[in-house]
Amino acid sequence: MLSVVSRIGTRNYLKSFNIYLHHNQIAKNSLRHTAVQNFDKNISRFLSYTMAHACSAREDHRKHKGVNRLIDEKSPYLLQHAHNPVNWFPWCDEALELAKKENKLIFLSIGYSTCHWCHVMEKESFEDIETAKIMNEKFINIKVDREERPEIDKLYMTFILLINGTGGWPLSIFLTPDLSPITGGTYFPNTDRWGMPGFKTILTKVANKWETSREDLTETGLSVIEAIRKSTMQKRADGDHDDHTMSVEDKFYQAIKIYKKAFDHEYGGTSGSPKFPEVSKINFLFHAFVQTKDNELLELALNTLDKIANGGIHDHVFGGFSRYSVDVKWHVPHFEKMLYDQAQLLMAYSNAYKITKKQKYLDIIHKTFRYLLKDLSHSSGGFFSGEDADSYPTSDSKEKLEGAFYVWSYDEIENLFKENHDKFKEFESLKPFDIYCYHYDIKEHGNVEPVSDPHGNLIDKNVLFVNGSLRDTAEKFGTNPDTIAALLEAGNDILHAERNKRPRPHLDRKILTSWNGLLLIGLSKIACISENTRRDEYLEVGKKLINFIKTYLYDNDKKKLLRVCYGENGETEPTIGSKPIYGYLDDYAFLIKGLIYFYVATLDVSYLRWAKELQDLQDEYFWDSQNGGYFYSEASQSDVVVRMKEDHDGAEPAGNSVSISNLVLLGAYFEDQNLKERTTAICNYFSNVSNMGYSLPEMLSSLLLIEIGLHMLVVVGPDGEKTRELVDVASDYYVPGLLCILLPIDRPHDVTRKSAASFKMIRNLPTAYCCHNKRCTLPMTDAKLIHEEFASKYLYIDESNVDKKD
């Protein structure tokens, strides 16, 4: 692939940018020749969860003092800015046409409602009268919620990564009236500080540059857009020859080598800080372990999950996980809680349980499930997007602080234990407060290092954090792990009751199809576990979620998924706004995968058939018939100048990565060769992604299904407990690429895989057939024999694999 240097011309490109590169924050990462050359490898490698919104402004609101056009929007993020003195537009035709009419630059600000630094920039800049005056006079100002309109964010984040090397939110971009980017960055402080220009200075200089060098900037912006478009349209196979010619096996072992080197063997996760869960990488390690039986790979995955569960990123008081930790130990989190993290960690801990059978992983799952139901669920069955990191420390507070809802002083906990001493009667011989403080590392003057608290919000505060284990604490205080577990639970219940009196963080009430699809995958995986005593609860929540999506997030007339609906009140019917936002690639891909897994959990073929219908729609709306792979957005979107393709499994897996496994499984279930052929075209397009197993772990895991072949369990018999018991065997183990088919003989059944009908019962007993690559074991009628067959291949067995309270 040609580099950006040859497409744009180094001299013209740098000439157009140099004034900005030394007048704002991106100066420290100035555009070097090598950075430009690496554009093709960096493009699209940014966090993949983003979106914006459609316009429904009413003229009468413009006359109201303190209210701008965003007041008519549904997005919580846009509504947070509805009272700014900035003359904000949502992303809409009115704003784009006005920019062309007045020949003004567009200032595009992209963020999301639970974003801490978005709040900071709003307070410093967008609420400042002087700053707003410059913005209103010189620019058309547009606000976008990245979770509503991810395709807009993905395009302009690619540009920021090109010129800056790093990205983030809030994303601040200056566009020409034809939507070409000319410069930008992320968060800008409002005033000049530490030798760096503030936002007001940047606004003034950009506006002046537009007045004096309009043609140069326009030409540069168009060149950048054309470069991004060409890089997306051209086949990836014209890139690095070595990566292109490597076999799947070679890529697989290359990835294993990278993971062993890149992972933090002490604290888990990728080495360094900040630390993100990176669930796609963890799940790849599970798949790699099953394939190789290399215990080191499993230990990397389990150690990461154990450290996350012990860390402050995990809400020990009630359940759920924060977005990431700012330190290497998973101690101090960035306190926002996002639905997609809860969903994917449910998957990871489910896989961990299936491989190890350790009860502690089910316990973590149940606590996360409890949090989801209590704090993120809509009464009709969908789930909200997330909760903010910031909140008011008390009901009388005037300013929100990060983590205020979650952190504790030593004295607060001590007083709560004294006030509730009756709750610890069964532990009279012990010292409950001392045990609680020891186990969760609670200190009199707080346990947060200053380097992890740059704003000073956590001075003298404690973030609950486990350095050891239940067994370590029990040995310290001369008791047993069960007693410690019960004591800690009593303490957490007391803290939870007290915490409920605090002002809650802001709840983003957007309900996104993609994130709810991820949650459906997690719920389905857990509902498959026969040892899960709460299995029926997970199944019921999954069914309710699917019905919610069908009712509120699917346009049956247009045969399209919606991207988002809004549950402004958790007890009223969700709404979709005046102009619906239709789904993107990940909305389809994640939901389809969720439906496939929910079919395995229920064996209700209707879920599988809806997955197939949605796959056909995804192929129609997003498939690139020229080069292969799926575009992120539909061709019908005229306000998006480039249709992007993701090549990175980041905070969420890429839509193309998930689609490969969906196509493989649906192609096998329905014996549809056309679906299988699409996987080849996707693989060809992404074949030369450098270090695929690390950049696209979900995709490489999907490719292994093609390379190694699928497993199939067929069970024939009357639809009853004995027959279902045979089916449950498959549910109890982590088996990548499993087809599960039930053939009940006592009622009509809807078989998708017609060739499966040839399987018969033996000795008039429910019978199971375990097959791989069209080769089957002898038929089995005893569930114990099937468990032995699966355990020998998929269970981690060693001396320490005993269920301990650790």
PDB file of N, CA, C and O in Angstrom, residues 322-367:
ATOM      1  N   SER A 322     -15.049  -1.295  37.062  1.00  0.00           N
ATOM      2  CA  SER A 322     -14.767   0.011  36.476  1.00  0.00           C
ATOM      3  C   SER A 322     -14.023  -0.166  35.157  1.00  0.00           C
ATOM      4  O   SER A 322     -13.546  -1.256  34.829  1.00  0.00           O
ATOM      5  N   ARG A 323     -13.880   0.943  34.444  1.00  0.00           N
ATOM      6  CA  ARG A 323     -13.361   0.905  33.073  1.00  0.00           C
ATOM      7  C   ARG A 323     -11.908   0.436  33.010  1.00  0.00           C
ATOM      8  O   ARG A 323     -11.563  -0.384  32.197  1.00  0.00           O
ATOM      9  N   TYR A 324     -11.050   0.969  33.850  1.00  0.00           N
ATOM     10  CA  TYR A 324      -9.635   0.587  33.832  1.00  0.00           C
ATOM     11  C   TYR A 324      -8.985   1.089  35.103  1.00  0.00           C
ATOM     12  O   TYR A 324      -9.571   1.856  35.870  1.00  0.00           O
ATOM     13  N   SER A 325      -7.751   0.654  35.351  1.00  0.00           N
ATOM     14  CA  SER A 325      -6.984   1.174  36.479  1.00  0.00           C
ATOM     15  C   SER A 325      -5.878   2.066  35.959  1.00  0.00           C
ATOM     16  O   SER A 325      -5.336   1.840  34.881  1.00  0.00           O
ATOM     17  N   VAL A 326      -5.513   3.058  36.770  1.00  0.00           N
ATOM     18  CA  VAL A 326      -4.473   3.994  36.355  1.00  0.00           C
ATOM     19  C   VAL A 326      -3.089   3.485  36.705  1.00  0.00           C
ATOM     20  O   VAL A 326      -2.091   4.081  36.288  1.00  0.00           O
ATOM     21  N   ASP A 327      -3.000   2.400  37.485  1.00  0.00           N
ATOM     22  CA  ASP A 327      -1.721   1.870  37.949  1.00  0.00           C
ATOM     23  C   ASP A 327      -1.540   0.434  37.473  1.00  0.00           C
ATOM     24  O   ASP A 327      -2.455  -0.167  36.908  1.00  0.00           O
ATOM     25  N   VAL A 328      -0.375  -0.127  37.724  1.00  0.00           N
ATOM     26  CA  VAL A 328      -0.070  -1.472  37.224  1.00  0.00           C
ATOM     27  C   VAL A 328      -0.728  -2.575  38.047  1.00  0.00           C
ATOM     28  O   VAL A 328      -0.834  -3.711  37.596  1.00  0.00           O
ATOM     29  N   LYS A 329      -1.197  -2.260  39.264  1.00  0.00           N
ATOM     30  CA  LYS A 329      -1.714  -3.286  40.173  1.00  0.00           C
ATOM     31  C   LYS A 329      -3.235  -3.460  40.100  1.00  0.00           C
ATOM     32  O   LYS A 329      -3.793  -4.227  40.872  1.00  0.00           O
ATOM     33  N   TRP A 330      -3.902  -2.724  39.220  1.00  0.00           N
ATOM     34  CA  TRP A 330      -5.367  -2.723  39.138  1.00  0.00           C
ATOM     35  C   TRP A 330      -5.981  -2.106  40.403  1.00  0.00           C
ATOM     36  O   TRP A 330      -7.139  -2.377  40.722  1.00  0.00           O
ATOM     37  N   HIS A 331      -5.234  -1.260  41.102  1.00  0.00           N
ATOM     38  CA  HIS A 331      -5.705  -0.737  42.388  1.00  0.00           C
ATOM     39  C   HIS A 331      -6.679   0.427  42.221  1.00  0.00           C
ATOM     40  O   HIS A 331      -7.835   0.346  42.627  1.00  0.00           O
ATOM     41  N   VAL A 332      -6.201   1.534  41.644  1.00  0.00           N
ATOM     42  CA  VAL A 332      -7.014   2.748  41.564  1.00  0.00           C
ATOM     43  C   VAL A 332      -7.667   2.834  40.192  1.00  0.00           C
ATOM     44  O   VAL A 332      -6.978   2.969  39.182  1.00  0.00           O
ATOM     45  N   PRO A 333      -8.978   2.742  40.144  1.00  0.00           N
ATOM     46  CA  PRO A 333      -9.632   2.732  38.832  1.00  0.00           C
ATOM     47  C   PRO A 333      -9.967   4.129  38.332  1.00  0.00           C
ATOM     48  O   PRO A 333      -9.941   5.106  39.088  1.00  0.00           O
ATOM     49  N   HIS A 334     -10.269   4.200  37.045  1.00  0.00           N
ATOM     50  CA  HIS A 334     -11.069   5.300  36.520  1.00  0.00           C
ATOM     51  C   HIS A 334     -12.495   4.805  36.720  1.00  0.00           C
ATOM     52  O   HIS A 334     -12.894   3.814  36.132  1.00  0.00           O
ATOM     53  N   PHE A 335     -13.269   5.453  37.557  1.00  0.00           N
ATOM     54  CA  PHE A 335     -14.407   4.825  38.223  1.00  0.00           C
ATOM     55  C   PHE A 335     -15.661   4.633  37.359  1.00  0.00           C
ATOM     56  O   PHE A 335     -16.656   4.116  37.857  1.00  0.00           O
ATOM     57  N   GLU A 336     -15.668   5.064  36.110  1.00  0.00           N
ATOM     58  CA  GLU A 336     -16.870   4.843  35.313  1.00  0.00           C
ATOM     59  C   GLU A 336     -17.086   3.349  35.101  1.00  0.00           C
ATOM     60  O   GLU A 336     -16.147   2.572  34.954  1.00  0.00           O
ATOM     61  N   LYS A 337     -18.333   2.942  35.099  1.00  0.00           N
ATOM     62  CA  LYS A 337     -18.707   1.545  34.853  1.00  0.00           C
ATOM     63  C   LYS A 337     -19.480   1.489  33.539  1.00  0.00           C
ATOM     64  O   LYS A 337     -20.519   2.131  33.408  1.00  0.00           O
ATOM     65  N   MET A 338     -18.966   0.705  32.581  1.00  0.00           N
ATOM     66  CA  MET A 338     -19.570   0.628  31.260  1.00  0.00           C
ATOM     67  C   MET A 338     -20.183  -0.758  31.046  1.00  0.00           C
ATOM     68  O   MET A 338     -19.626  -1.776  31.461  1.00  0.00           O
ATOM     69  N   LEU A 339     -21.304  -0.776  30.334  1.00  0.00           N
ATOM     70  CA  LEU A 339     -22.007  -2.035  30.093  1.00  0.00           C
ATOM     71  C   LEU A 339     -21.130  -3.023  29.330  1.00  0.00           C
ATOM     72  O   LEU A 339     -21.124  -4.218  29.626  1.00  0.00           O
ATOM     73  N   TYR A 340     -20.380  -2.543  28.331  1.00  0.00           N
ATOM     74  CA  TYR A 340     -19.615  -3.479  27.509  1.00  0.00           C
ATOM     75  C   TYR A 340     -18.517  -4.167  28.305  1.00  0.00           C
ATOM     76  O   TYR A 340     -18.152  -5.306  27.997  1.00  0.00           O
ATOM     77  N   ASP A 341     -17.989  -3.498  29.339  1.00  0.00           N
ATOM     78  CA  ASP A 341     -17.005  -4.163  30.194  1.00  0.00           C
ATOM     79  C   ASP A 341     -17.659  -5.262  31.027  1.00  0.00           C
ATOM     80  O   ASP A 341     -17.108  -6.362  31.165  1.00  0.00           O
ATOM     81  N   GLN A 342     -18.822  -4.966  31.599  1.00  0.00           N
ATOM     82  CA  GLN A 342     -19.512  -5.989  32.396  1.00  0.00           C
ATOM     83  C   GLN A 342     -19.830  -7.198  31.510  1.00  0.00           C
ATOM     84  O   GLN A 342     -19.625  -8.358  31.909  1.00  0.00           O
ATOM     85  N   ALA A 343     -20.315  -6.934  30.301  1.00  0.00           N
ATOM     86  CA  ALA A 343     -20.706  -8.015  29.396  1.00  0.00           C
ATOM     87  C   ALA A 343     -19.523  -8.904  29.041  1.00  0.00           C
ATOM     88  O   ALA A 343     -19.607 -10.140  29.102  1.00  0.00           O
ATOM     89  N   GLN A 344     -18.416  -8.281  28.661  1.00  0.00           N
ATOM     90  CA  GLN A 344     -17.265  -9.075  28.216  1.00  0.00           C
ATOM     91  C   GLN A 344     -16.578  -9.795  29.374  1.00  0.00           C
ATOM     92  O   GLN A 344     -16.074 -10.903  29.209  1.00  0.00           O
ATOM     93  N   LEU A 345     -16.568  -9.180  30.553  1.00  0.00           N
ATOM     94  CA  LEU A 345     -15.980  -9.865  31.701  1.00  0.00           C
ATOM     95  C   LEU A 345     -16.848 -11.037  32.146  1.00  0.00           C
ATOM     96  O   LEU A 345     -16.332 -12.032  32.662  1.00  0.00           O
ATOM     97  N   LEU A 346     -18.163 -10.952  31.947  1.00  0.00           N
ATOM     98  CA  LEU A 346     -19.010 -12.127  32.176  1.00  0.00           C
ATOM     99  C   LEU A 346     -18.551 -13.285  31.293  1.00  0.00           C
ATOM    100  O   LEU A 346     -18.476 -14.432  31.741  1.00  0.00           O
ATOM    101  N   MET A 347     -18.241 -12.984  30.030  1.00  0.00           N
ATOM    102  CA  MET A 347     -17.751 -14.029  29.119  1.00  0.00           C
ATOM    103  C   MET A 347     -16.437 -14.619  29.640  1.00  0.00           C
ATOM    104  O   MET A 347     -16.260 -15.841  29.685  1.00  0.00           O
ATOM    105  N   ALA A 348     -15.510 -13.740  30.018  1.00  0.00           N
ATOM    106  CA  ALA A 348     -14.177 -14.199  30.418  1.00  0.00           C
ATOM    107  C   ALA A 348     -14.231 -15.044  31.678  1.00  0.00           C
ATOM    108  O   ALA A 348     -13.596 -16.109  31.753  1.00  0.00           O
ATOM    109  N   TYR A 349     -14.981 -14.599  32.678  1.00  0.00           N
ATOM    110  CA  TYR A 349     -15.075 -15.380  33.921  1.00  0.00           C
ATOM    111  C   TYR A 349     -15.860 -16.665  33.707  1.00  0.00           C
ATOM    112  O   TYR A 349     -15.596 -17.678  34.381  1.00  0.00           O
ATOM    113  N   SER A 350     -16.790 -16.658  32.762  1.00  0.00           N
ATOM    114  CA  SER A 350     -17.486 -17.891  32.408  1.00  0.00           C
ATOM    115  C   SER A 350     -16.516 -18.896  31.795  1.00  0.00           C
ATOM    116  O   SER A 350     -16.516 -20.083  32.145  1.00  0.00           O
ATOM    117  N   ASN A 351     -15.670 -18.420  30.883  1.00  0.00           N
ATOM    118  CA  ASN A 351     -14.658 -19.304  30.289  1.00  0.00           C
ATOM    119  C   ASN A 351     -13.700 -19.836  31.356  1.00  0.00           C
ATOM    120  O   ASN A 351     -13.314 -21.006  31.334  1.00  0.00           O
ATOM    121  N   ALA A 352     -13.312 -18.949  32.287  1.00  0.00           N
ATOM    122  CA  ALA A 352     -12.406 -19.361  33.363  1.00  0.00           C
ATOM    123  C   ALA A 352     -13.048 -20.461  34.207  1.00  0.00           C
ATOM    124  O   ALA A 352     -12.383 -21.445  34.585  1.00  0.00           O
ATOM    125  N   TYR A 353     -14.333 -20.303  34.504  1.00  0.00           N
ATOM    126  CA  TYR A 353     -15.004 -21.335  35.299  1.00  0.00           C
ATOM    127  C   TYR A 353     -15.084 -22.659  34.540  1.00  0.00           C
ATOM    128  O   TYR A 353     -14.829 -23.731  35.095  1.00  0.00           O
ATOM    129  N   LYS A 354     -15.430 -22.588  33.273  1.00  0.00           N
ATOM    130  CA  LYS A 354     -15.607 -23.821  32.495  1.00  0.00           C
ATOM    131  C   LYS A 354     -14.297 -24.598  32.375  1.00  0.00           C
ATOM    132  O   LYS A 354     -14.305 -25.827  32.317  1.00  0.00           O
ATOM    133  N   ILE A 355     -13.179 -23.886  32.350  1.00  0.00           N
ATOM    134  CA  ILE A 355     -11.885 -24.550  32.220  1.00  0.00           C
ATOM    135  C   ILE A 355     -11.375 -25.077  33.556  1.00  0.00           C
ATOM    136  O   ILE A 355     -10.748 -26.138  33.615  1.00  0.00           O
ATOM    137  N   THR A 356     -11.662 -24.350  34.645  1.00  0.00           N
ATOM    138  CA  THR A 356     -11.095 -24.717  35.942  1.00  0.00           C
ATOM    139  C   THR A 356     -12.092 -25.301  36.923  1.00  0.00           C
ATOM    140  O   THR A 356     -11.708 -25.960  37.891  1.00  0.00           O
ATOM    141  N   LYS A 357     -13.391 -24.990  36.733  1.00  0.00           N
ATOM    142  CA  LYS A 357     -14.460 -25.398  37.664  1.00  0.00           C
ATOM    143  C   LYS A 357     -14.281 -24.791  39.052  1.00  0.00           C
ATOM    144  O   LYS A 357     -14.746 -25.357  40.045  1.00  0.00           O
ATOM    145  N   LYS A 358     -13.636 -23.636  39.142  1.00  0.00           N
ATOM    146  CA  LYS A 358     -13.450 -22.975  40.430  1.00  0.00           C
ATOM    147  C   LYS A 358     -14.647 -22.080  40.739  1.00  0.00           C
ATOM    148  O   LYS A 358     -14.996 -21.187  39.962  1.00  0.00           O
ATOM    149  N   GLN A 359     -15.246 -22.315  41.902  1.00  0.00           N
ATOM    150  CA  GLN A 359     -16.460 -21.615  42.300  1.00  0.00           C
ATOM    151  C   GLN A 359     -16.266 -20.109  42.379  1.00  0.00           C
ATOM    152  O   GLN A 359     -17.196 -19.335  42.154  1.00  0.00           O
ATOM    153  N   LYS A 360     -15.047 -19.661  42.670  1.00  0.00           N
ATOM    154  CA  LYS A 360     -14.833 -18.219  42.831  1.00  0.00           C
ATOM    155  C   LYS A 360     -15.199 -17.440  41.571  1.00  0.00           C
ATOM    156  O   LYS A 360     -15.649 -16.290  41.657  1.00  0.00           O
ATOM    157  N   TYR A 361     -15.031 -18.068  40.421  1.00  0.00           N
ATOM    158  CA  TYR A 361     -15.374 -17.370  39.185  1.00  0.00           C
ATOM    159  C   TYR A 361     -16.883 -17.237  39.024  1.00  0.00           C
ATOM    160  O   TYR A 361     -17.373 -16.201  38.542  1.00  0.00           O
ATOM    161  N   LEU A 362     -17.633 -18.248  39.439  1.00  0.00           N
ATOM    162  CA  LEU A 362     -19.093 -18.128  39.430  1.00  0.00           C
ATOM    163  C   LEU A 362     -19.544 -17.056  40.419  1.00  0.00           C
ATOM    164  O   LEU A 362     -20.497 -16.313  40.148  1.00  0.00           O
ATOM    165  N   ASP A 363     -18.887 -16.960  41.554  1.00  0.00           N
ATOM    166  CA  ASP A 363     -19.248 -15.942  42.545  1.00  0.00           C
ATOM    167  C   ASP A 363     -19.071 -14.538  41.977  1.00  0.00           C
ATOM    168  O   ASP A 363     -19.914 -13.654  42.185  1.00  0.00           O
ATOM    169  N   ILE A 364     -17.977 -14.318  41.259  1.00  0.00           N
ATOM    170  CA  ILE A 364     -17.739 -13.010  40.632  1.00  0.00           C
ATOM    171  C   ILE A 364     -18.815 -12.725  39.591  1.00  0.00           C
ATOM    172  O   ILE A 364     -19.335 -11.605  39.485  1.00  0.00           O
ATOM    173  N   ILE A 365     -19.167 -13.738  38.815  1.00  0.00           N
ATOM    174  CA  ILE A 365     -20.209 -13.599  37.800  1.00  0.00           C
ATOM    175  C   ILE A 365     -21.530 -13.195  38.443  1.00  0.00           C
ATOM    176  O   ILE A 365     -22.218 -12.269  37.971  1.00  0.00           O
ATOM    177  N   HIS A 366     -21.901 -13.859  39.521  1.00  0.00           N
ATOM    178  CA  HIS A 366     -23.186 -13.565  40.160  1.00  0.00           C
ATOM    179  C   HIS A 366     -23.227 -12.154  40.729  1.00  0.00           C
ATOM    180  O   HIS A 366     -24.267 -11.490  40.679  1.00  0.00           O
ATOM    181  N   LYS A 367     -22.101 -11.678  41.271  1.00  0.00           N
ATOM    182  CA  LYS A 367     -22.065 -10.306  41.787  1.00  0.00           C
ATOM    183  C   LYS A 367     -22.214  -9.292  40.651  1.00  0.00           C
ATOM    184  O   LYS A 367     -22.900  -8.271  40.795  1.00  0.00           O
TER     185      LYS A 367
END
